[in-house]
């Protein structure tokens, strides 16, 4: 077999076909540019880029941003003025935000909200107005540009926001102090009504995605089974994934969701979703579902592993050991890709040590092959 | 309604996560002269114990724990004015914080709520709390226990910094230190010299209760 390109490897594995080597890559948003990154890419590490296929326009909504001081802390206040009322959020930013990877700080932390759009029951009506006046228009330029730049060096995915209920839980109502759960228990009608409105307004976005030049449509859903418990997942997430999957699969594309939390309690439900790729799955000790178990449970799915930050912090020796153990767990290594990280920056030495294990991970993996890799590393 | 009926309503209301039932039962019970301590302990706290059991058995999820605690908070708001300083003796003080640079507060809040339900007085310093603020709070409140939460590998090292600062301020021997959060392992807890790493909120709270109940209680 002629050697596959990094892009071919990622896509072959993602379609459930056998790649020549276990695909591994770094997400651009967490990647440094420098000698270690270059060395690792020369040794087989791919790149993945997430960009949107659409632009968003708000009709009859006036958005104003201004810095304000709240309890002695400088925050950015974004106010949404609508004919039915105004709501605002406050956002705190670390140094470096907007100066390199999108909105990430030097330490790779995105801005976080210190005040959420939903503060009281009256705010739901304003948000519903905003949702119903949100328009999505296809814009494939960012994807085409990234595809052109990356070429065979990696994979470009179409990036979508949190699914509707996750948008409410993580972005708009927020989970601080359990606020989302409390609102969901106290004002179920308001929460569900807004959920339905978001789901409806997103329909054109799913159609745009399905026709985009990306091979993989990726919902950055940040699923964690502690927060999105099985009852919530079944009621609000599975139906939405079904809805998204229809146009995406209709155009022969792959559908991925970011599940970077502890998903053991959701494993049987996840098996029933139409998702092709479970992306960002973190093995223990960060997550709570071993990759081997997930692969055997989800026979029709592919896993893009997110390398756990709690191993990186232990240093290169522990990182090497964990990578080798991971290989042994997933023999023969099909239906799998490994991302250097889906959450954090990775040190030069950790990047190199993972590469040194994975660069020789020819498929199908066997115990002997892994022994040989281990020996070669000394 | 009889005393038993009020207590049963309060307990069931908590178990069923019903804001309306608990507030109504609490209001009526207080008007009928029910002992506020009974309303709290035999009604709401008893309900919370069942919720805790259901959580441990996997019948209830974290969200139910959070909502039950909120229902109890609303019930407590009704009952509290009737307490007139006649509350049961507490278990002691705990200073809780999510360490500097970290904004994850769900775990910390649950622990705080459960500690309060158990009878601890918790000084909750919030999120993104600098080390010197934690030390200042320990000096001021003289707690039996310091609880810290961190969810980021970037920030968990701050827990070690706090323990070192406690040592420098000659406070380390005066408090037990309990830590928790996703990336925090027992090995890490040992390496920084914490007394315990909580696997989850309930287990952590049990440990705190055991500490203050044990003969080596340091307060
Ligand atoms: C929800 C969440 C968020 C929410 C937080 C909302 C909130 N108000 O807390 C938001 C979206 C804001 C967020 C932001 C970020 N997050 Co986050 N987040 C999570 C997620 C999905 C769940 C965490 C959670 O709340 N779980 C539920 C609670 C109840 O569980 P818990 O905290 O573990 O607490 C339990 C126990 O641990 C214990 N416990 C916890 N603390 C304590 C303390 C004591 C004393 C005791 C006794 C017990 C105890 O009791 C609790 C109940 O049993 C995790 C995934 C994961 N695997 O954990 C990622 C995760 C923690 N986040 C992560 C990251 C990277 C971030 C960001 C940096 C992302 C970014 N690009 O900006 C920011 C950081 C912002 C900041 N400065 O802090 C990473 C951290 C990786 C790493 N190597 O450090 C994780 C692990 C995701 C991952 N897969 O890698 N996040």
XYZ file of C-alpha atoms and ligand atoms in Angstrom:
688
model
C 0.000 0.000 0.000
C 1.399 3.436 -0.865
C 1.723 5.705 2.087
C -1.413 7.681 2.870
C -1.354 11.426 3.343
C -2.287 12.763 6.771
C -5.638 13.853 5.406
C -6.336 10.457 3.859
C -5.431 8.772 7.129
C -7.796 10.847 9.220
C -10.635 10.457 6.753
C -10.113 6.717 6.191
C -10.251 6.064 9.926
C -13.240 8.389 10.239
C -15.142 6.410 7.615
C -14.386 3.205 9.483
C -11.884 2.079 6.838
C -8.372 0.933 7.689
C -5.680 3.605 7.464
C -2.017 2.714 6.921
C -1.061 4.233 10.282
C -2.933 5.372 13.318
C -3.833 8.983 12.452
C -2.729 11.627 14.913
C -3.009 15.367 14.621
C -2.994 18.684 16.419
C -5.884 21.134 16.371
C -4.684 24.419 14.999
C -6.420 26.309 17.822
C -4.155 24.663 20.429
C -1.033 24.481 18.327
C 2.102 26.529 18.624
C 4.058 27.340 15.490
C 7.690 26.444 15.992
C 10.423 23.883 15.804
C 8.715 21.114 17.804
C 5.469 21.461 15.908
C 7.392 21.417 12.629
C 9.413 18.398 13.693
C 6.275 16.488 14.721
C 4.475 17.358 11.507
C 7.477 16.118 9.546
C 7.206 12.900 11.516
C 3.560 12.267 10.652
C 1.440 14.553 12.818
C -1.504 15.996 10.917
C -3.372 19.243 11.485
C -7.065 19.840 11.956
C -8.820 23.093 11.403
C -12.333 24.000 12.538
C -14.090 26.791 10.652
C -17.728 27.721 10.082
C -19.715 27.330 6.853
C -22.050 30.229 7.579
C -22.347 33.794 8.775
C -24.912 34.982 11.322
C -27.003 38.128 11.072
C -29.366 39.499 13.721
C -32.359 41.420 12.377
C -33.909 44.246 14.449
C -31.408 43.642 17.223
C -28.914 46.330 18.113
C -25.759 44.963 19.747
C -23.561 47.333 21.753
C -20.257 46.427 23.390
C -18.563 48.534 26.035
C -16.074 47.978 28.836
C -17.572 48.428 32.318
C -16.337 47.955 35.877
C -18.247 45.423 37.982
C -17.166 45.117 41.618
C -13.763 46.530 40.745
C -13.231 44.133 37.847
C -13.108 45.247 34.217
C -15.489 43.296 32.011
C -16.821 43.671 28.497
C -20.584 44.224 28.506
C -22.512 43.222 25.390
C -26.067 44.554 25.353
C -28.739 43.296 22.965
C -31.433 45.899 22.420
C -34.654 44.594 20.874
C -38.198 45.952 20.481
C -39.310 43.636 23.346
C -36.564 44.626 25.780
C -32.831 44.559 26.383
C -30.541 41.909 27.867
C -26.808 41.879 28.448
C -23.894 39.630 29.246
C -20.556 40.453 30.869
C -17.393 38.813 29.723
C -13.952 38.592 31.306
C -10.882 38.224 29.143
C -7.335 37.151 29.878
C -4.282 38.847 28.362
C -3.657 37.793 24.774
C -7.323 37.403 23.855
C -7.758 38.196 20.185
C -4.028 38.424 19.636
C -3.389 34.912 18.375
C -5.782 31.911 18.188
C -9.196 33.466 17.760
C -10.495 34.515 21.148
C -8.024 32.431 23.168
C -5.673 34.028 25.677
C -1.938 33.388 25.810
C -2.738 30.518 28.193
C -5.367 29.157 25.763
C -8.353 30.204 27.850
C -11.405 31.617 26.049
C -13.306 34.599 27.477
C -15.754 33.561 30.187
C -19.050 35.130 31.080
C -19.461 36.619 34.510
C -23.081 37.611 33.833
C -25.362 35.546 31.615
C -28.006 36.716 29.165
C -30.733 35.013 31.198
C -30.939 36.494 34.678
C -34.672 36.418 35.309
C -37.788 34.868 33.744
C -38.533 38.026 31.688
C -35.280 37.588 29.773
C -36.565 34.504 27.957
C -38.918 36.549 25.814
C -36.098 38.843 24.659
C -33.891 35.879 23.834
C -36.697 34.262 21.901
C -37.038 37.436 19.859
C -33.303 37.358 19.126
C -33.433 33.682 18.174
C -36.370 34.229 15.855
C -34.526 37.108 14.202
C -31.298 35.197 13.638
C -30.414 34.429 10.037
C -27.809 32.020 8.755
C -26.243 32.514 5.316
C -23.850 30.137 3.599
C -20.270 31.370 3.401
C -17.880 28.634 2.337
C -14.841 30.857 1.897
C -13.260 30.127 5.314
C -13.504 26.372 4.710
C -12.253 26.586 1.129
C -9.341 28.744 2.199
C -8.318 26.376 4.994
C -8.637 23.372 2.684
C -6.446 25.089 0.142
C -3.821 25.962 2.746
C -3.784 22.596 4.503
C -3.967 20.465 1.382
C -3.021 16.913 2.272
C -1.531 17.953 5.623
C -4.749 17.449 7.520
C -8.442 17.852 7.784
C -10.824 20.811 7.823
C -14.063 20.429 9.755
C -17.177 22.568 9.668
C -17.578 23.993 13.163
C -21.045 24.354 14.670
C -22.063 25.827 18.015
C -23.447 23.984 21.032
C -26.704 22.210 20.197
C -29.836 24.085 21.364
C -30.156 22.806 24.940
C -26.407 23.015 25.467
C -26.522 26.608 24.208
C -28.985 27.284 27.003
C -27.075 25.342 29.657
C -23.540 26.490 28.904
C -23.940 29.824 27.139
C -27.162 31.668 27.896
C -28.522 30.492 31.249
C -25.212 29.111 32.508
C -24.604 26.394 35.039
C -23.012 28.525 37.785
C -24.657 27.740 41.085
C -26.770 25.191 39.190
C -28.768 28.003 37.561
C -29.701 26.005 34.478
C -31.067 23.096 36.529
C -32.993 25.428 38.778
C -34.542 27.286 35.837
C -35.338 23.998 34.129
C -37.134 22.838 37.291
C -38.851 26.154 38.050
C -39.691 27.457 34.584
C -39.842 24.357 32.382
C -42.176 26.022 29.870
C -39.901 29.017 29.330
C -36.817 26.817 28.926
C -38.512 24.362 26.567
C -40.122 27.087 24.501
C -36.764 28.753 23.934
C -35.170 25.376 23.204
C -37.739 24.731 20.480
C -37.222 28.201 19.021
C -33.453 27.674 18.793
C -33.903 24.253 17.258
C -36.215 25.703 14.606
C -33.965 28.667 13.830
C -30.977 26.371 13.320
C -32.594 24.318 10.546
C -31.130 26.409 7.697
C -27.704 26.131 9.351
C -27.825 22.331 9.138
C -28.735 22.491 5.436
C -25.854 24.900 4.782
C -23.485 22.559 6.619
C -24.602 19.558 4.639
C -23.679 21.325 1.379
C -20.398 22.758 2.632
C -16.987 21.720 1.268
C -16.061 20.111 4.615
C -15.978 16.319 4.941
C -16.864 16.409 8.614
C -19.582 18.506 10.247
C -18.672 19.021 13.874
C -20.948 20.142 16.655
C -18.768 21.542 19.460
C -21.186 20.227 22.065
C -18.902 19.761 25.127
C -20.979 16.876 26.455
C -20.378 15.932 30.085
C -22.674 13.333 31.618
C -22.618 14.997 35.028
C -24.218 18.103 33.575
C -26.064 16.631 30.626
C -27.483 13.700 32.528
C -29.104 10.756 30.692
C -32.611 12.189 31.079
C -31.589 15.497 29.507
C -29.497 13.787 26.820
C -32.343 11.560 25.739
C -34.934 14.292 25.745
C -33.103 17.237 24.227
C -29.866 16.082 22.605
C -30.670 12.841 20.813
C -33.623 14.273 18.844
C -31.521 17.261 17.805
C -28.671 15.014 16.633
C -31.237 13.068 14.580
C -32.410 16.291 13.026
C -28.895 17.466 12.209
C -27.816 14.087 10.878
C -30.515 13.888 8.189
C -29.218 16.572 5.794
C -25.583 15.831 6.719
C -25.875 12.135 5.921
C -28.036 12.980 2.917
C -24.983 14.684 1.402
C -22.666 11.808 2.354
C -20.855 13.732 5.056
C -19.679 12.643 8.469
C -21.276 13.996 11.624
C -19.229 14.530 14.785
C -19.968 15.811 18.278
C -17.481 17.009 20.900
C -17.901 14.880 24.027
C -14.988 15.866 26.216
C -16.445 15.304 29.653
C -17.311 12.221 31.660
C -19.706 10.288 29.463
C -19.791 6.833 31.049
C -23.401 7.306 32.193
C -24.363 8.210 28.625
C -22.559 5.391 26.827
C -25.658 3.331 25.941
C -27.558 6.389 24.750
C -24.592 7.633 22.704
C -24.593 4.245 20.946
C -28.115 5.025 19.739
C -27.300 8.435 18.229
C -26.749 8.884 14.487
C -23.306 10.367 15.172
C -20.429 8.966 13.106
C -17.630 10.446 15.183
C -17.400 10.906 18.929
C -14.832 13.667 19.048
C -12.746 14.797 22.014
C -13.412 11.674 24.066
C -10.997 11.838 26.996
C -9.804 8.552 28.476
C -9.458 8.250 32.266
C -8.135 9.901 34.385
C -9.748 12.938 32.718
C -12.804 11.157 31.370
C -14.440 8.051 32.819
C -14.889 5.769 29.819
C -11.871 3.794 28.608
C -11.325 4.078 24.851
C -11.223 0.290 24.385
C -14.617 -0.077 26.025
C -16.078 2.785 23.989
C -14.830 1.225 20.730
C -16.384 -2.106 21.532
C -19.651 -0.505 22.614
C -20.004 1.833 19.650
C -19.371 -0.535 16.774
C -20.608 1.874 14.103
C -18.757 4.891 15.452
C -15.285 6.332 15.221
C -13.502 7.965 18.146
C -11.282 10.995 17.922
C -9.467 10.856 21.246
C -8.573 14.038 23.120
C -5.267 13.408 24.885
C -5.869 14.033 28.615
C -4.236 17.106 30.110
C -4.026 15.358 33.487
C -1.417 13.004 31.964
C 0.570 15.772 30.268
C 1.004 17.501 33.581
C 2.846 14.428 34.910
C 5.566 14.929 32.281
C 6.945 13.131 29.193
C 7.632 9.749 30.866
C 4.037 9.436 32.059
C 2.862 10.696 28.671
C 4.876 8.034 26.863
C 3.524 5.324 29.180
C -0.067 6.478 28.713
C 0.288 6.588 24.920
C 1.686 3.039 24.814
C -1.078 1.806 27.119
C -3.637 3.475 24.902
C -2.231 1.626 21.878
C -2.447 -1.711 23.692
C -6.025 -0.984 24.638
C -7.188 -0.278 21.084
C -5.490 -3.082 19.119
C -5.888 -3.368 16.086
C -6.302 0.429 16.105
C -9.180 0.909 13.690
C -11.936 3.542 13.998
C -9.605 5.812 15.920
C -7.640 9.031 15.614
C -5.724 10.824 18.344
C -5.717 14.587 18.837
C -2.749 15.999 20.743
C -5.238 17.985 22.771
C -8.733 19.293 22.350
C -8.495 21.658 25.306
C -5.005 22.895 26.081
C -1.652 23.895 24.728
C 0.848 21.027 24.710
C 4.482 21.459 25.745
C 7.186 20.813 23.158
C 8.463 17.774 25.021
C 5.024 16.177 25.366
C 4.264 16.831 21.704
C 7.500 15.097 20.730
C 7.030 12.122 23.018
C 3.508 11.386 21.730
C 4.823 11.710 18.173
C 7.702 9.347 18.891
C 5.203 6.653 19.920
C 2.626 7.259 17.222
C 4.866 7.847 14.210
C 5.490 4.096 13.989
C 1.983 2.923 14.855
C 1.349 1.013 11.611
C -2.074 -0.576 11.324
C -3.211 -3.126 12.151
C -1.573 -2.792 15.527
C -0.426 -5.943 17.281
C 1.096 -6.553 20.699
C 4.463 -7.298 19.048
C 4.420 -4.075 17.052
C 3.726 -2.086 20.196
C 6.526 -3.945 22.025
C 8.868 -2.977 19.194
C 7.808 0.674 19.423
C 8.374 0.608 23.171
C 11.818 -0.956 22.760
C 12.841 1.529 20.090
C 12.099 4.367 22.519
C 14.529 2.969 25.087
C -52.765 19.259 59.680
C -50.859 17.275 62.272
C -47.188 17.796 63.026
C -46.411 14.531 61.235
C -48.235 15.726 58.130
C -46.265 18.996 57.964
C -42.977 17.162 58.389
C -43.965 14.580 55.781
C -44.914 17.328 53.290
C -41.595 19.065 53.818
C -39.679 15.832 53.403
C -41.630 14.660 50.339
C -41.486 18.131 48.805
C -37.701 18.027 48.951
C -37.575 14.477 47.570
C -39.917 15.441 44.709
C -38.031 18.710 44.060
C -41.249 20.650 44.468
C -40.676 24.332 45.274
C -44.400 25.037 45.746
C -45.070 22.195 48.195
C -42.088 22.986 50.403
C -42.709 26.736 50.627
C -46.405 26.156 51.338
C -45.748 23.442 53.951
C -43.068 25.587 55.614
C -45.340 28.643 55.716
C -48.283 26.696 57.125
C -46.142 24.784 59.602
C -44.639 28.001 60.992
C -48.106 29.577 61.243
C -49.299 26.477 63.109
C -46.432 26.827 65.585
C -44.373 23.817 64.504
C -40.868 23.809 66.043
C -38.591 25.280 63.349
C -35.805 22.855 64.281
C -38.142 19.921 63.673
C -39.227 21.430 60.349
C -35.596 21.691 59.320
C -34.168 18.442 60.660
C -37.062 15.994 60.556
C -38.606 17.578 57.459
C -36.187 19.100 54.998
C -32.860 17.604 56.097
C -34.507 14.167 56.245
C -35.679 14.768 52.659
C -32.171 15.772 51.610
C -30.837 12.536 53.111
C -33.188 10.555 50.857
C -32.120 12.668 47.859
C -28.477 11.934 48.774
C -29.250 8.204 48.940
C -30.971 8.286 45.566
C -27.964 10.127 44.138
C -25.579 7.504 45.474
C -27.725 4.726 44.020
C -27.749 6.460 40.619
C -31.519 7.086 40.690
C -30.980 10.819 40.932
C -28.409 12.827 39.027
C -26.407 15.829 40.047
C -29.103 18.142 38.687
C -31.620 16.710 41.148
C -29.164 17.219 43.996
C -28.738 20.839 42.973
C -32.464 21.471 42.624
C -33.263 19.737 45.943
C -30.730 22.009 47.658
C -32.397 25.040 46.066
C -35.847 23.878 47.154
C -34.471 23.502 50.670
C -32.981 26.999 50.487
C -36.429 28.430 49.722
C -37.966 26.415 52.558
C -35.218 27.580 54.906
C -35.925 31.205 53.997
C -39.432 30.712 55.403
C -38.349 28.847 58.547
C -35.228 30.841 59.498
C -36.969 33.910 60.977
C -38.635 31.577 63.512
C -35.368 30.040 64.724
C -34.559 32.771 67.298
C -31.051 31.482 67.871
C -32.312 28.082 68.935
C -30.420 26.205 66.241
C -28.692 22.895 66.908
C -24.939 23.062 67.605
C -22.959 23.199 64.351
C -20.181 20.956 63.186
C -17.676 23.782 62.792
C -16.382 26.028 60.062
C -15.128 25.241 56.574
C -13.442 27.726 54.251
C -14.189 26.790 50.615
C -12.741 28.201 47.404
C -12.114 27.521 43.754
C -8.462 28.452 43.390
C -7.003 31.378 41.461
C -7.413 31.369 37.677
C -10.203 28.794 37.813
C -13.843 29.608 37.181
C -15.433 26.194 37.536
C -17.812 26.405 40.462
C -20.374 23.621 40.145
C -18.452 21.075 42.176
C -17.528 23.592 44.854
C -21.113 24.808 45.163
C -22.477 21.315 45.586
C -19.947 20.532 48.269
C -20.768 23.826 49.995
C -24.485 23.084 49.963
C -24.067 19.555 51.268
C -21.711 20.718 54.020
C -24.293 23.287 55.112
C -27.024 20.678 55.095
C -24.845 18.563 57.384
C -24.503 21.462 59.809
C -21.185 23.032 58.888
C -20.831 26.773 58.686
C -19.234 27.346 55.298
C -17.357 30.487 54.335
C -17.577 30.300 50.550
C -14.935 32.546 48.995
C -16.188 31.932 45.465
C -14.152 31.348 42.311
C -10.767 32.572 41.120
C -9.624 33.077 44.713
C -6.005 34.169 45.187
C -3.882 32.262 47.690
C -3.480 35.203 50.075
C -7.239 35.640 50.243
C -7.629 32.011 51.330
C -4.909 32.468 53.956
C -6.578 35.665 55.136
C -9.898 33.850 55.496
C -8.278 31.024 57.469
C -6.748 33.589 59.838
C -10.032 35.430 60.211
C -12.469 32.518 60.513
C -10.234 29.828 62.050
C -11.983 26.957 60.305
C -11.491 23.269 61.063
C -11.283 22.495 57.362
C -10.114 24.181 54.176
C -11.748 22.874 50.976
C -10.353 23.697 47.556
C -11.614 22.939 44.087
C -9.723 23.077 40.774
C -10.799 21.759 37.393
C -7.833 22.853 35.319
C -4.375 21.338 35.254
C -3.220 24.946 34.928
C -4.741 25.894 38.258
C -4.499 22.771 40.423
C -0.910 23.690 41.275
C -2.381 26.637 43.192
C -3.638 24.154 45.773
C -0.046 23.243 46.558
C 0.753 26.944 46.803
C -2.038 27.395 49.357
C -0.747 24.485 51.460
C 2.758 25.963 51.410
C 1.349 29.343 52.412
C -0.584 27.706 55.261
C 2.709 26.221 56.456
C 4.507 29.562 56.223
C 1.747 31.175 58.260
C 1.973 28.358 60.859
C -1.634 27.425 60.103
C -1.182 24.044 58.455
C -1.444 22.080 61.695
C -4.654 23.868 62.629
C -6.711 22.760 59.616
C -7.514 19.691 57.581
C -7.183 20.282 53.834
C -9.550 18.562 51.425
C -9.321 19.021 47.664
C -11.345 17.961 44.619
C -12.100 18.479 40.935
C -11.713 16.443 37.752
C -7.930 16.451 37.260
C -7.116 16.076 40.947
C -5.835 12.617 41.813
C -4.900 11.037 45.129
C -1.254 11.009 43.986
C -1.470 14.730 43.368
C -3.092 15.295 46.766
C -0.289 13.331 48.429
C 2.372 15.178 46.468
C 1.201 18.576 47.694
C 0.497 17.364 51.232
C -3.301 17.634 51.273
C -5.133 15.484 53.820
C -7.673 14.106 51.409
C -8.731 14.105 47.767
C -12.485 13.749 47.443
C -13.707 11.387 44.742
C -17.036 13.199 44.746
C -19.016 15.630 46.875
C -20.779 13.069 49.058
C -17.626 11.142 49.826
C -15.816 14.411 50.596
C -18.557 15.584 52.930
C -18.511 12.234 54.746
C -14.786 12.679 55.247
C -15.327 16.165 56.701
C -17.967 14.844 59.091
C -15.626 12.021 60.119
C -12.844 14.517 60.799
C -14.850 16.732 63.100
C -16.434 13.745 64.813
C -13.132 11.996 65.435
C -11.134 12.403 68.653
C -8.358 14.198 66.800
C -10.801 16.970 65.987
C -8.756 20.101 65.891
C -11.009 22.897 66.881
C -18.789 22.653 32.826
C -17.375 22.898 32.369
C -17.017 24.206 32.097
C -17.943 25.390 32.329
C -17.870 25.790 33.811
C -19.185 26.269 34.371
C -19.123 26.461 35.857
N -19.852 27.424 36.319
O -18.440 25.786 36.598
C -17.288 26.463 31.388
C -17.926 26.350 30.021
C -17.387 27.907 31.851
C -15.860 25.940 31.304
C -14.783 26.741 30.993
C -13.513 26.248 30.779
N -13.126 24.963 30.798
Co -14.232 23.545 31.445
N -15.219 22.056 31.800
C -16.448 21.814 32.203
C -16.744 20.306 32.302
C -17.456 19.899 31.030
C -17.546 19.853 33.515
C -17.059 20.360 34.855
C -18.155 20.294 35.888
O -18.674 21.310 36.324
N -18.569 19.101 36.262
C -19.628 18.882 37.232
C -19.072 19.077 38.646
C -20.139 18.856 39.684
O -18.060 18.129 38.805
P -16.666 18.479 39.536
O -16.337 19.876 39.428
O -15.660 17.458 39.171
O -17.045 18.271 41.062
C -17.360 17.037 41.636
C -16.134 16.379 42.261
O -14.944 16.568 41.543
C -16.108 16.935 43.649
N -15.380 18.173 43.909
C -14.993 19.177 43.111
N -14.349 20.108 43.790
C -14.323 19.726 45.072
C -13.777 20.322 46.198
C -13.901 19.697 47.431
C -13.347 20.339 48.643
C -14.577 18.438 47.519
C -14.761 17.783 48.808
C -15.098 17.836 46.378
C -14.972 18.486 45.170
O -17.467 17.158 43.955
C -18.256 17.382 42.802
C -19.525 16.564 42.875
O -19.269 15.204 43.043
C -15.292 19.714 32.383
C -15.155 18.278 31.866
C -14.665 17.342 32.936
N -14.217 16.203 32.516
O -14.668 17.656 34.091
C -14.505 20.735 31.568
C -12.997 20.993 31.857
C -12.767 21.023 33.340
N -12.776 22.327 31.298
C -11.662 22.424 30.701
C -11.181 23.621 30.083
C -9.881 23.515 29.315
C -11.888 24.826 30.222
C -11.452 26.187 29.661
C -9.986 26.545 29.870
C -11.861 26.173 28.189
C -11.517 27.427 27.407
N -11.244 27.239 26.186
O -11.516 28.505 27.858
C -12.386 27.145 30.437
C -11.717 27.647 31.726
C -12.285 28.887 32.292
C -11.595 29.170 33.606
N -10.755 30.188 33.671
O -11.779 28.463 34.562
C -10.885 21.128 30.727
C -9.676 21.165 31.634
C -8.507 20.476 30.987
C -7.234 20.695 31.693
N -6.233 20.000 31.261
O -7.082 21.457 32.573
C -11.945 20.078 31.090
C -11.485 18.870 31.953
C -12.499 19.540 29.769
C -11.538 18.525 29.124
N -12.060 17.489 28.589
O -10.343 18.653 29.058
N -15.811 24.632 31.585
